[in-house]
Amino acid sequence: MNSQQIIDIENKHTSGVYAKQSLTIVRGQGASLFDADGVEYLDCSSGHGVANLGHAHPKVAEALYKQANTLVTLFETFPNDQRAMLMEKVTALMSGMERVFFCNSGTEAVEAAFKFARISTGRKNIIAAMRAFHGRTFGSLSATFNKKYREGFEPLLPGVSHVAFNNVEALAKVVNEETAAVILEVVQGEGGVYPASAEYIQAARRICDERGALLIVDEIQTGFGRTGKMFAVQHFGVTPDLLTCAKSLAGGVPMGAVLIGANVKNLTPGVHGSTFGGNPLSCAAGNAALDVIIGDDLPGQAAAKGTYLMEKLKQIQSPNIREVRGMGLMIGIEMKQKVTPYLKALQEKRIIALNAGMTVIRLLPPLVISYEQLDRVAEVLAEVLSTDSVADSRMETD
Ligand SMILES: Cc1ncc(COP(=O)(O)O)c(C=O)c1O
């Protein structure tokens, strides 16, 4: 199939809920993606933060092939070698988290965490942050802040409210004896790449402890090395009660998980479950992916490469840039204009980046990206972000 044929078929049969690009991607390798004509693009999106190991990692491919020939599916009531191994590996990533629930996506991990918080505390209310993004199913959508995602779907889950992010006083005012949990991202991703302060995350831990609420940290986008530590919350020495993760957990194979701390109670048979959760195929991919993340020190690589790229980006002299911020290889460039024309211009120069809201360019490259490739990203960004014609073209797209 050529590019146009692929596009035509997708346009005919798509549900309609995605704004489709006109670029057809058929192959990936490391930090590169290739279109149907073999043209190479530098991936600064990682499939929305999934491909931390890069694309087509041979260790993940090998594990998948082997496991596909051994056992693909098994309900979690039957113990399994791959699942047991992954349970050990993933819980070893954070001390104090001895148990884990496996599922298939980020939003499912958040749904599970909310159910666990309610059943554990016997309380109903959940407090999330303004600008938060936690997913698009009804429970997680209730905690997602932006109207754009919520409108048309009310009534959402009762008892979920939002409070200003990075504001200790505001949080202290709303957490009380009816609060089951506070859910926070350590770096708000979709909301615009806003890192939390150490003081805020540490205060959230203290406030939850004082009032008997659980702290849920959503590491779905920040997890597995993205910010320069295995989990972003580890920058601040805080252990949550529940930690949601997904995206790069299984090297690109769909998988989510909730790490569960000692304070979480009442998780008895039947309280929750998932047909595909913890299936041996995803677990095998997860085992291979974690071996690479740890063995190749991807968190350390993200820290060093993030600092390198950030320095280069901060040197770009452009009146169009408001701020560059981020943690590790999770970087946001806030522009003074809408970013769609910039993303298009970057794509024309064969760099695929993301937005985070209307005015932030979000960079989430694979953590295996090379320094040469980072130089290219910085060079192209310097050119595109300083070009007035790109800024001006917003008038046409507004
Ligand atoms: C912080 C955060 N939570 C939850 C989700 C939802 O994950 P999924 O799309 O796998 O349902 C995302 C997805 O971008 C996310 O970034």
mmCIF file of C-alpha atoms and ligand atoms in Angstrom:
data_model
loop_
_atom_site.group_PDB
_atom_site.id
_atom_site.type_symbol
_atom_site.label_atom_id
_atom_site.label_comp_id
_atom_site.label_asym_id
_atom_site.label_seq_id
_atom_site.Cartn_x
_atom_site.Cartn_y
_atom_site.Cartn_z
ATOM 1 C CA MET A 1 0.000 0.000 0.000
ATOM 2 C CA ASN A 2 1.316 3.463 -0.747
ATOM 3 C CA SER A 3 0.822 6.478 1.512
ATOM 4 C CA GLN A 4 -2.255 7.775 -0.258
ATOM 5 C CA GLN A 5 -3.986 4.396 -0.175
ATOM 6 C CA ILE A 6 -3.345 4.096 3.557
ATOM 7 C CA ILE A 7 -4.665 7.595 4.192
ATOM 8 C CA ASP A 8 -7.778 7.033 2.081
ATOM 9 C CA ILE A 9 -8.688 3.799 3.863
ATOM 10 C CA GLU A 10 -8.160 5.329 7.322
ATOM 11 C CA ASN A 11 -10.164 8.402 6.430
ATOM 12 C CA LYS A 12 -13.014 6.213 5.269
ATOM 13 C CA HIS A 13 -13.123 3.962 8.326
ATOM 14 C CA THR A 14 -11.829 6.075 11.198
ATOM 15 C CA SER A 15 -14.125 6.623 14.188
ATOM 16 C CA GLY A 16 -13.477 10.291 13.690
ATOM 17 C CA VAL A 17 -12.098 10.994 17.166
ATOM 18 C CA TYR A 18 -8.542 11.626 15.973
ATOM 19 C CA ALA A 19 -7.252 14.640 14.050
ATOM 20 C CA LYS A 20 -5.366 12.655 11.401
ATOM 21 C CA GLN A 21 -1.974 13.715 10.107
ATOM 22 C CA SER A 22 -1.176 13.479 6.415
ATOM 23 C CA LEU A 23 2.037 11.595 7.221
ATOM 24 C CA THR A 24 1.935 7.790 7.120
ATOM 25 C CA ILE A 25 4.424 6.050 9.403
ATOM 26 C CA VAL A 26 5.145 2.394 8.717
ATOM 27 C CA ARG A 27 8.433 1.605 10.468
ATOM 28 C CA GLY A 28 10.617 2.701 13.370
ATOM 29 C CA GLN A 29 14.204 2.166 14.444
ATOM 30 C CA GLY A 30 15.701 3.709 17.578
ATOM 31 C CA ALA A 31 14.716 7.387 17.563
ATOM 32 C CA SER A 32 13.794 7.325 13.866
ATOM 33 C CA LEU A 33 10.470 6.802 12.148
ATOM 34 C CA PHE A 34 10.003 6.085 8.437
ATOM 35 C CA ASP A 35 7.105 6.908 6.134
ATOM 36 C CA ALA A 36 5.738 4.638 3.428
ATOM 37 C CA ASP A 37 8.273 6.037 0.939
ATOM 38 C CA GLY A 38 11.198 5.334 3.273
ATOM 39 C CA VAL A 39 11.707 8.974 4.292
ATOM 40 C CA GLU A 40 13.240 9.229 7.777
ATOM 41 C CA TYR A 41 11.851 11.416 10.566
ATOM 42 C CA LEU A 42 13.376 12.126 13.971
ATOM 43 C CA ASP A 43 10.861 11.140 16.610
ATOM 44 C CA CYS A 44 10.464 13.657 19.420
ATOM 45 C CA SER A 45 7.091 12.279 20.448
ATOM 46 C CA SER A 46 7.759 8.595 21.263
ATOM 47 C CA GLY A 47 4.121 7.816 20.448
ATOM 48 C CA HIS A 48 3.034 10.215 23.239
ATOM 49 C CA GLY A 49 5.787 9.188 25.624
ATOM 50 C CA VAL A 50 5.726 5.435 25.063
ATOM 51 C CA ALA A 51 8.903 4.597 23.151
ATOM 52 C CA ASN A 52 11.473 5.360 25.877
ATOM 53 C CA LEU A 53 13.577 2.464 24.542
ATOM 54 C CA GLY A 54 13.236 3.668 20.972
ATOM 55 C CA HIS A 55 11.404 1.798 18.236
ATOM 56 C CA ALA A 56 11.839 -1.865 17.347
ATOM 57 C CA HIS A 57 14.161 -2.626 20.254
ATOM 58 C CA PRO A 58 15.675 -6.059 19.505
ATOM 59 C CA LYS A 59 15.426 -7.268 23.129
ATOM 60 C CA VAL A 60 11.700 -6.515 23.257
ATOM 61 C CA ALA A 61 11.161 -8.038 19.800
ATOM 62 C CA GLU A 62 12.982 -11.207 20.834
ATOM 63 C CA ALA A 63 11.032 -11.515 24.091
ATOM 64 C CA LEU A 64 7.746 -11.060 22.240
ATOM 65 C CA TYR A 65 8.628 -13.670 19.636
ATOM 66 C CA LYS A 66 9.661 -16.206 22.267
ATOM 67 C CA GLN A 67 6.627 -15.606 24.459
ATOM 68 C CA ALA A 68 4.206 -15.627 21.502
ATOM 69 C CA ASN A 69 5.457 -19.137 20.826
ATOM 70 C CA THR A 70 5.065 -20.134 24.475
ATOM 71 C CA LEU A 71 1.923 -18.613 26.030
ATOM 72 C CA VAL A 72 0.110 -15.413 25.094
ATOM 73 C CA THR A 73 -2.861 -15.315 27.421
ATOM 74 C CA LEU A 74 -3.538 -16.364 30.996
ATOM 75 C CA PHE A 75 -5.927 -14.877 33.541
ATOM 76 C CA GLU A 76 -4.173 -13.547 36.621
ATOM 77 C CA THR A 77 -5.741 -16.172 38.896
ATOM 78 C CA PHE A 78 -3.141 -18.603 37.489
ATOM 79 C CA PRO A 79 0.418 -17.691 38.518
ATOM 80 C CA ASN A 80 2.890 -17.449 35.630
ATOM 81 C CA ASP A 81 6.681 -17.236 35.345
ATOM 82 C CA GLN A 82 6.800 -14.030 33.245
ATOM 83 C CA ARG A 83 4.258 -12.267 35.469
ATOM 84 C CA ALA A 84 6.027 -13.307 38.668
ATOM 85 C CA MET A 85 9.318 -11.977 37.277
ATOM 86 C CA LEU A 86 7.753 -8.677 36.257
ATOM 87 C CA MET A 87 6.045 -8.313 39.640
ATOM 88 C CA GLU A 88 9.425 -8.674 41.325
ATOM 89 C CA LYS A 89 11.150 -6.279 38.936
ATOM 90 C CA VAL A 90 8.554 -3.531 38.952
ATOM 91 C CA THR A 91 8.004 -3.505 42.722
ATOM 92 C CA ALA A 92 11.778 -3.366 43.248
ATOM 93 C CA LEU A 93 11.818 0.010 41.473
ATOM 94 C CA MET A 94 10.480 1.810 44.554
ATOM 95 C CA SER A 95 10.921 0.696 48.137
ATOM 96 C CA GLY A 96 7.650 0.522 50.030
ATOM 97 C CA MET A 97 5.712 -0.677 46.980
ATOM 98 C CA GLU A 98 5.446 -4.431 47.400
ATOM 99 C CA ARG A 99 2.255 -5.130 45.449
ATOM 100 C CA VAL A 100 1.197 -4.411 41.889
ATOM 101 C CA PHE A 101 -1.993 -4.570 39.816
ATOM 102 C CA PHE A 102 -1.521 -5.036 36.071
ATOM 103 C CA CYS A 103 -3.866 -3.650 33.430
ATOM 104 C CA ASN A 104 -3.626 -2.503 29.809
ATOM 105 C CA SER A 105 -3.423 1.278 29.615
ATOM 106 C CA GLY A 106 -2.911 4.462 31.569
ATOM 107 C CA THR A 107 -6.540 5.281 32.064
ATOM 108 C CA GLU A 108 -7.198 1.789 33.404
ATOM 109 C CA ALA A 109 -4.400 2.230 35.924
ATOM 110 C CA VAL A 110 -6.033 5.461 37.130
ATOM 111 C CA GLU A 111 -9.467 3.797 37.329
ATOM 112 C CA ALA A 112 -7.955 1.007 39.432
ATOM 113 C CA ALA A 113 -6.154 3.471 41.700
ATOM 114 C CA PHE A 114 -9.423 5.350 42.347
ATOM 115 C CA LYS A 115 -11.264 2.142 43.191
ATOM 116 C CA PHE A 116 -8.427 1.046 45.476
ATOM 117 C CA ALA A 117 -8.423 4.435 47.224
ATOM 118 C CA ARG A 118 -12.155 4.300 47.875
ATOM 119 C CA ILE A 119 -12.254 0.688 49.062
ATOM 120 C CA SER A 120 -9.179 1.227 51.196
ATOM 121 C CA THR A 121 -10.291 4.383 52.989
ATOM 122 C CA GLY A 122 -14.067 3.992 52.912
ATOM 123 C CA ARG A 123 -14.100 7.623 51.680
ATOM 124 C CA LYS A 124 -15.439 8.942 48.393
ATOM 125 C CA ASN A 125 -13.704 12.160 47.441
ATOM 126 C CA ILE A 126 -10.758 12.564 45.115
ATOM 127 C CA ILE A 127 -8.773 15.758 44.712
ATOM 128 C CA ALA A 128 -6.890 16.397 41.479
ATOM 129 C CA ALA A 129 -4.976 19.426 40.221
ATOM 130 C CA MET A 130 -5.991 22.099 37.781
ATOM 131 C CA ARG A 131 -4.480 21.420 34.318
ATOM 132 C CA ALA A 132 -4.218 17.703 35.221
ATOM 133 C CA PHE A 133 -4.593 14.976 32.638
ATOM 134 C CA HIS A 134 -5.321 11.471 33.926
ATOM 135 C CA GLY A 135 -7.169 9.851 31.024
ATOM 136 C CA ARG A 136 -10.443 9.779 29.140
ATOM 137 C CA THR A 137 -12.625 7.057 30.677
ATOM 138 C CA PHE A 138 -15.266 8.245 33.107
ATOM 139 C CA GLY A 139 -13.319 7.969 36.371
ATOM 140 C CA SER A 140 -10.034 9.271 35.048
ATOM 141 C CA LEU A 141 -11.840 11.879 32.927
ATOM 142 C CA SER A 142 -13.413 13.200 36.116
ATOM 143 C CA ALA A 143 -9.905 13.953 37.371
ATOM 144 C CA THR A 144 -8.786 15.416 34.018
ATOM 145 C CA PHE A 145 -9.188 19.175 34.235
ATOM 146 C CA ASN A 146 -9.437 20.617 30.735
ATOM 147 C CA LYS A 147 -13.003 21.370 29.604
ATOM 148 C CA LYS A 148 -12.059 20.261 26.090
ATOM 149 C CA TYR A 149 -11.975 16.628 27.256
ATOM 150 C CA ARG A 150 -14.912 16.805 29.676
ATOM 151 C CA GLU A 151 -17.575 18.757 27.827
ATOM 152 C CA GLY A 152 -20.472 16.676 26.568
ATOM 153 C CA PHE A 153 -19.778 13.801 28.953
ATOM 154 C CA GLU A 154 -21.218 15.055 32.215
ATOM 155 C CA PRO A 155 -22.289 13.913 34.689
ATOM 156 C CA LEU A 156 -18.839 12.659 35.584
ATOM 157 C CA LEU A 157 -17.823 10.901 38.796
ATOM 158 C CA PRO A 158 -19.206 12.729 41.845
ATOM 159 C CA GLY A 159 -16.743 13.683 44.556
ATOM 160 C CA VAL A 160 -13.872 14.645 42.255
ATOM 161 C CA SER A 161 -12.642 18.235 42.519
ATOM 162 C CA HIS A 162 -9.673 20.299 41.309
ATOM 163 C CA VAL A 163 -7.317 22.576 43.175
ATOM 164 C CA ALA A 164 -4.506 24.872 41.995
ATOM 165 C CA PHE A 165 -1.310 22.964 41.088
ATOM 166 C CA ASN A 166 1.958 23.632 42.927
ATOM 167 C CA ASN A 167 0.110 25.534 45.665
ATOM 168 C CA VAL A 168 0.603 23.985 49.113
ATOM 169 C CA GLU A 169 -1.844 26.284 50.881
ATOM 170 C CA ALA A 170 -4.644 25.571 48.415
ATOM 171 C CA LEU A 171 -4.127 21.841 48.805
ATOM 172 C CA ALA A 172 -4.005 22.033 52.601
ATOM 173 C CA LYS A 173 -7.370 23.810 52.578
ATOM 174 C CA VAL A 174 -9.266 21.113 50.682
ATOM 175 C CA VAL A 175 -7.930 17.772 51.928
ATOM 176 C CA ASN A 176 -10.104 16.569 54.819
ATOM 177 C CA GLU A 177 -11.555 13.485 56.515
ATOM 178 C CA GLU A 178 -13.739 12.814 53.476
ATOM 179 C CA THR A 179 -10.819 12.721 51.050
ATOM 180 C CA ALA A 180 -10.012 9.235 49.785
ATOM 181 C CA ALA A 181 -7.057 10.386 47.693
ATOM 182 C CA VAL A 182 -5.114 13.215 46.164
ATOM 183 C CA ILE A 183 -3.880 12.465 42.626
ATOM 184 C CA LEU A 184 -0.977 14.413 41.131
ATOM 185 C CA GLU A 185 1.367 14.326 38.155
ATOM 186 C CA VAL A 186 4.943 15.223 39.110
ATOM 187 C CA VAL A 187 5.328 16.972 35.764
ATOM 188 C CA GLN A 188 1.997 17.865 34.219
ATOM 189 C CA GLY A 189 2.332 16.557 30.674
ATOM 190 C CA GLU A 190 -0.731 17.215 28.535
ATOM 191 C CA GLY A 191 -1.444 20.269 30.696
ATOM 192 C CA GLY A 192 1.642 22.071 29.372
ATOM 193 C CA VAL A 193 4.818 20.449 30.824
ATOM 194 C CA TYR A 194 4.715 22.049 34.267
ATOM 195 C CA PRO A 195 7.067 20.434 36.821
ATOM 196 C CA ALA A 196 5.904 20.317 40.440
ATOM 197 C CA SER A 197 8.195 21.746 43.082
ATOM 198 C CA ALA A 198 9.819 19.427 45.624
ATOM 199 C CA GLU A 199 8.107 21.419 48.354
ATOM 200 C CA TYR A 200 4.669 20.794 46.819
ATOM 201 C CA ILE A 201 5.044 17.034 46.378
ATOM 202 C CA GLN A 202 6.559 16.667 49.856
ATOM 203 C CA ALA A 203 3.745 18.763 51.350
ATOM 204 C CA ALA A 204 1.148 16.669 49.516
ATOM 205 C CA ARG A 205 2.631 13.577 51.169
ATOM 206 C CA ARG A 206 2.524 15.244 54.607
ATOM 207 C CA ILE A 207 -1.023 16.579 54.202
ATOM 208 C CA CYS A 208 -2.347 13.184 53.042
ATOM 209 C CA ASP A 209 -0.666 11.472 56.019
ATOM 210 C CA GLU A 210 -2.082 13.974 58.507
ATOM 211 C CA ARG A 211 -5.631 13.606 57.192
ATOM 212 C CA GLY A 212 -5.719 9.890 56.430
ATOM 213 C CA ALA A 213 -5.973 10.323 52.656
ATOM 214 C CA LEU A 214 -3.958 8.326 50.131
ATOM 215 C CA LEU A 215 -1.492 9.963 47.754
ATOM 216 C CA ILE A 216 -1.717 8.759 44.153
ATOM 217 C CA VAL A 217 1.119 9.805 41.880
ATOM 218 C CA ASP A 218 0.371 9.478 38.175
ATOM 219 C CA GLU A 219 3.652 8.530 36.467
ATOM 220 C CA ILE A 220 2.044 7.375 33.247
ATOM 221 C CA GLN A 221 3.978 9.959 31.225
ATOM 222 C CA THR A 222 6.875 10.631 33.610
ATOM 223 C CA GLY A 223 7.734 7.026 34.481
ATOM 224 C CA PHE A 224 10.544 4.689 33.457
ATOM 225 C CA GLY A 225 13.350 7.182 33.192
ATOM 226 C CA ARG A 226 11.654 9.961 31.234
ATOM 227 C CA THR A 227 12.522 12.719 33.746
ATOM 228 C CA GLY A 228 16.001 11.468 34.702
ATOM 229 C CA LYS A 229 14.952 9.108 37.524
ATOM 230 C CA MET A 230 13.089 5.817 37.229
ATOM 231 C CA PHE A 231 10.016 7.654 38.554
ATOM 232 C CA ALA A 232 9.795 11.447 38.742
ATOM 233 C CA VAL A 233 8.605 11.395 42.361
ATOM 234 C CA GLN A 234 12.004 9.920 43.287
ATOM 235 C CA HIS A 235 13.581 13.322 42.579
ATOM 236 C CA PHE A 236 11.850 14.465 45.767
ATOM 237 C CA GLY A 237 12.317 11.445 48.039
ATOM 238 C CA VAL A 238 8.565 10.861 48.300
ATOM 239 C CA THR A 239 6.827 7.472 48.242
ATOM 240 C CA PRO A 240 3.158 7.624 47.238
ATOM 241 C CA ASP A 241 0.535 5.098 48.361
ATOM 242 C CA LEU A 242 -0.460 4.312 44.791
ATOM 243 C CA LEU A 243 1.623 4.919 41.674
ATOM 244 C CA THR A 244 0.024 4.616 38.249
ATOM 245 C CA CYS A 245 2.201 3.816 35.242
ATOM 246 C CA ALA A 246 1.774 2.582 31.673
ATOM 247 C CA LYS A 247 3.177 3.929 28.365
ATOM 248 C CA SER A 248 6.787 2.635 28.230
ATOM 249 C CA LEU A 249 6.404 -0.084 30.888
ATOM 250 C CA ALA A 250 6.373 -2.879 28.294
ATOM 251 C CA GLY A 251 8.563 -1.252 25.640
ATOM 252 C CA GLY A 252 5.592 -0.109 23.577
ATOM 253 C CA VAL A 253 3.309 -3.108 24.090
ATOM 254 C CA PRO A 254 0.064 -1.951 25.739
ATOM 255 C CA MET A 255 0.326 -2.367 29.500
ATOM 256 C CA GLY A 256 -0.526 -0.413 32.623
ATOM 257 C CA ALA A 257 0.186 -0.991 36.285
ATOM 258 C CA VAL A 258 -0.589 0.351 39.735
ATOM 259 C CA LEU A 259 2.133 0.013 42.347
ATOM 260 C CA ILE A 260 0.546 -0.371 45.752
ATOM 261 C CA GLY A 261 1.984 0.709 49.113
ATOM 262 C CA ALA A 262 1.432 -0.746 52.567
ATOM 263 C CA ASN A 263 -1.285 1.780 53.535
ATOM 264 C CA VAL A 264 -3.665 0.477 50.883
ATOM 265 C CA LYS A 265 -6.112 -1.981 52.413
ATOM 266 C CA ASN A 266 -9.070 -4.191 51.540
ATOM 267 C CA LEU A 267 -7.812 -5.435 48.169
ATOM 268 C CA THR A 268 -9.549 -8.793 48.327
ATOM 269 C CA PRO A 269 -10.560 -11.195 45.499
ATOM 270 C CA GLY A 270 -13.226 -9.698 43.251
ATOM 271 C CA VAL A 271 -12.575 -6.065 44.200
ATOM 272 C CA HIS A 272 -11.101 -5.452 40.749
ATOM 273 C CA GLY A 273 -9.803 -7.396 37.763
ATOM 274 C CA SER A 274 -8.967 -7.389 34.057
ATOM 275 C CA THR A 275 -9.123 -10.104 31.386
ATOM 276 C CA PHE A 276 -5.904 -9.040 29.689
ATOM 277 C CA GLY A 277 -4.185 -7.587 32.767
ATOM 278 C CA GLY A 278 -0.881 -9.288 33.496
ATOM 279 C CA ASN A 279 -0.994 -11.466 30.369
ATOM 280 C CA PRO A 280 2.261 -13.351 29.772
ATOM 281 C CA LEU A 281 2.964 -11.638 26.425
ATOM 282 C CA SER A 282 2.880 -8.101 27.858
ATOM 283 C CA CYS A 283 4.757 -9.274 30.948
ATOM 284 C CA ALA A 284 7.515 -10.778 28.798
ATOM 285 C CA ALA A 285 7.801 -7.465 26.953
ATOM 286 C CA GLY A 286 7.836 -5.668 30.320
ATOM 287 C CA ASN A 287 10.632 -7.889 31.619
ATOM 288 C CA ALA A 288 12.739 -7.224 28.524
ATOM 289 C CA ALA A 289 11.985 -3.494 28.616
ATOM 290 C CA LEU A 290 12.891 -3.114 32.292
ATOM 291 C CA ASP A 291 16.144 -5.017 31.755
ATOM 292 C CA VAL A 292 17.053 -2.463 29.066
ATOM 293 C CA ILE A 293 15.888 0.554 31.079
ATOM 294 C CA ILE A 294 17.984 -0.538 34.068
ATOM 295 C CA GLY A 295 20.883 -2.170 32.182
ATOM 296 C CA ASP A 296 21.429 0.788 29.848
ATOM 297 C CA ASP A 297 20.689 3.320 32.614
ATOM 298 C CA LEU A 298 18.037 5.071 30.563
ATOM 299 C CA PRO A 299 17.110 7.325 33.525
ATOM 300 C CA GLY A 300 20.756 8.503 33.708
ATOM 301 C CA GLN A 301 20.806 8.974 29.950
ATOM 302 C CA ALA A 302 17.607 11.030 30.113
ATOM 303 C CA ALA A 303 19.095 13.235 32.838
ATOM 304 C CA ALA A 304 22.310 13.919 30.881
ATOM 305 C CA LYS A 305 20.636 14.314 27.494
ATOM 306 C CA GLY A 306 17.865 16.432 28.979
ATOM 307 C CA THR A 307 20.396 18.855 30.450
ATOM 308 C CA TYR A 308 22.258 18.945 27.130
ATOM 309 C CA LEU A 309 19.159 19.658 25.056
ATOM 310 C CA MET A 310 17.711 22.120 27.552
ATOM 311 C CA GLU A 311 20.915 24.193 27.477
ATOM 312 C CA LYS A 312 20.790 24.355 23.706
ATOM 313 C CA LEU A 313 17.119 25.293 23.672
ATOM 314 C CA LYS A 314 17.631 28.023 26.254
ATOM 315 C CA GLN A 315 20.218 29.591 23.970
ATOM 316 C CA ILE A 316 17.720 30.063 21.151
ATOM 317 C CA GLN A 317 17.142 33.775 20.758
ATOM 318 C CA SER A 318 13.607 34.211 19.561
ATOM 319 C CA PRO A 319 10.983 36.759 20.520
ATOM 320 C CA ASN A 320 8.396 34.016 19.898
ATOM 321 C CA ILE A 321 9.510 31.905 22.883
ATOM 322 C CA ARG A 322 8.009 32.614 26.305
ATOM 323 C CA GLU A 323 9.709 29.866 28.341
ATOM 324 C CA VAL A 324 11.574 26.568 28.093
ATOM 325 C CA ARG A 325 10.951 24.174 30.994
ATOM 326 C CA GLY A 326 10.918 20.499 31.860
ATOM 327 C CA MET A 327 12.691 17.616 33.564
ATOM 328 C CA GLY A 328 15.038 15.161 31.856
ATOM 329 C CA LEU A 329 13.800 14.410 28.365
ATOM 330 C CA MET A 330 10.329 15.815 29.021
ATOM 331 C CA ILE A 331 10.625 19.341 27.701
ATOM 332 C CA GLY A 332 8.093 22.049 26.958
ATOM 333 C CA ILE A 333 8.721 25.154 24.885
ATOM 334 C CA GLU A 334 6.019 27.684 25.613
ATOM 335 C CA MET A 335 5.445 29.983 22.658
ATOM 336 C CA LYS A 336 3.659 33.294 22.482
ATOM 337 C CA GLN A 337 1.487 31.927 19.684
ATOM 338 C CA LYS A 338 -0.409 28.758 18.905
ATOM 339 C CA VAL A 339 2.011 25.965 18.103
ATOM 340 C CA THR A 340 0.268 24.096 15.273
ATOM 341 C CA PRO A 341 2.165 25.994 12.536
ATOM 342 C CA TYR A 342 5.478 25.334 14.320
ATOM 343 C CA LEU A 343 4.722 21.616 14.571
ATOM 344 C CA LYS A 344 3.909 21.571 10.860
ATOM 345 C CA ALA A 345 7.128 23.407 10.032
ATOM 346 C CA LEU A 346 9.107 20.959 12.175
ATOM 347 C CA GLN A 347 7.476 18.042 10.385
ATOM 348 C CA GLU A 348 8.439 19.530 7.036
ATOM 349 C CA LYS A 349 12.008 19.436 8.340
ATOM 350 C CA ARG A 350 11.458 15.831 9.399
ATOM 351 C CA ILE A 351 11.083 16.239 13.111
ATOM 352 C CA ILE A 352 7.965 14.931 14.806
ATOM 353 C CA ALA A 353 7.055 16.786 17.995
ATOM 354 C CA LEU A 354 3.907 17.182 20.075
ATOM 355 C CA ASN A 355 1.853 19.989 21.484
ATOM 356 C CA ALA A 356 0.762 20.275 25.119
ATOM 357 C CA GLY A 357 -2.223 22.585 24.969
ATOM 358 C CA MET A 358 -2.382 25.391 22.422
ATOM 359 C CA THR A 359 0.902 27.183 23.042
ATOM 360 C CA VAL A 360 3.415 24.585 24.211
ATOM 361 C CA ILE A 361 5.641 22.454 21.995
ATOM 362 C CA ARG A 362 6.327 19.217 23.850
ATOM 363 C CA LEU A 363 9.445 17.136 23.240
ATOM 364 C CA LEU A 364 9.389 13.509 24.415
ATOM 365 C CA PRO A 365 12.143 11.853 22.371
ATOM 366 C CA PRO A 366 13.107 8.222 22.948
ATOM 367 C CA LEU A 367 15.683 8.155 25.764
ATOM 368 C CA VAL A 368 18.072 6.333 23.401
ATOM 369 C CA ILE A 369 18.240 9.359 21.080
ATOM 370 C CA SER A 370 21.877 10.148 20.206
ATOM 371 C CA TYR A 371 23.660 13.433 20.923
ATOM 372 C CA GLU A 372 23.986 13.955 17.180
ATOM 373 C CA GLN A 373 20.251 13.620 16.826
ATOM 374 C CA LEU A 374 19.737 16.046 19.726
ATOM 375 C CA ASP A 375 21.998 18.544 17.939
ATOM 376 C CA ARG A 376 19.800 18.220 14.875
ATOM 377 C CA VAL A 377 16.635 18.736 16.969
ATOM 378 C CA ALA A 378 18.101 21.882 18.563
ATOM 379 C CA GLU A 379 19.323 23.211 15.212
ATOM 380 C CA VAL A 380 15.981 22.755 13.472
ATOM 381 C CA LEU A 381 14.077 24.174 16.436
ATOM 382 C CA ALA A 382 16.327 27.243 16.492
ATOM 383 C CA GLU A 383 15.576 27.811 12.829
ATOM 384 C CA VAL A 384 11.839 27.139 12.953
ATOM 385 C CA LEU A 385 11.093 28.960 16.208
ATOM 386 C CA SER A 386 12.906 32.090 15.108
ATOM 387 C CA THR A 387 11.186 32.293 11.747
ATOM 388 C CA ASP A 388 8.617 35.045 11.682
ATOM 389 C CA SER A 389 6.872 33.535 8.684
ATOM 390 C CA VAL A 390 5.934 30.528 10.835
ATOM 391 C CA ALA A 391 4.632 32.755 13.615
ATOM 392 C CA ASP A 392 2.718 34.810 11.074
ATOM 393 C CA SER A 393 1.133 31.757 9.487
ATOM 394 C CA ARG A 394 -0.904 31.333 12.679
ATOM 395 C CA MET A 395 -3.164 34.000 11.311
ATOM 396 C CA GLU A 396 -4.234 31.581 8.586
ATOM 397 C CA THR A 397 -4.751 28.635 10.921
ATOM 398 C CA ASP A 398 -6.397 30.458 13.841
HETATM 399 C C1 LIG B 1 -0.338 11.575 33.109
HETATM 400 C C2 LIG B 1 -1.241 10.702 32.284
HETATM 401 N N1 LIG B 1 -2.189 9.978 32.883
HETATM 402 C C3 LIG B 1 -3.014 9.175 32.188
HETATM 403 C C4 LIG B 1 -2.922 9.077 30.816
HETATM 404 C C5 LIG B 1 -3.852 8.172 30.055
HETATM 405 O O1 LIG B 1 -3.154 7.096 29.525
HETATM 406 P P1 LIG B 1 -3.782 6.219 28.325
HETATM 407 O O2 LIG B 1 -3.832 7.078 27.117
HETATM 408 O O3 LIG B 1 -2.849 5.042 28.192
HETATM 409 O O4 LIG B 1 -5.144 5.794 28.766
HETATM 410 C C6 LIG B 1 -1.953 9.827 30.139
HETATM 411 C C7 LIG B 1 -1.853 9.794 28.668
HETATM 412 O O5 LIG B 1 -1.288 10.629 28.019
HETATM 413 C C8 LIG B 1 -1.087 10.661 30.894
HETATM 414 O O6 LIG B 1 -0.143 11.407 30.298
#
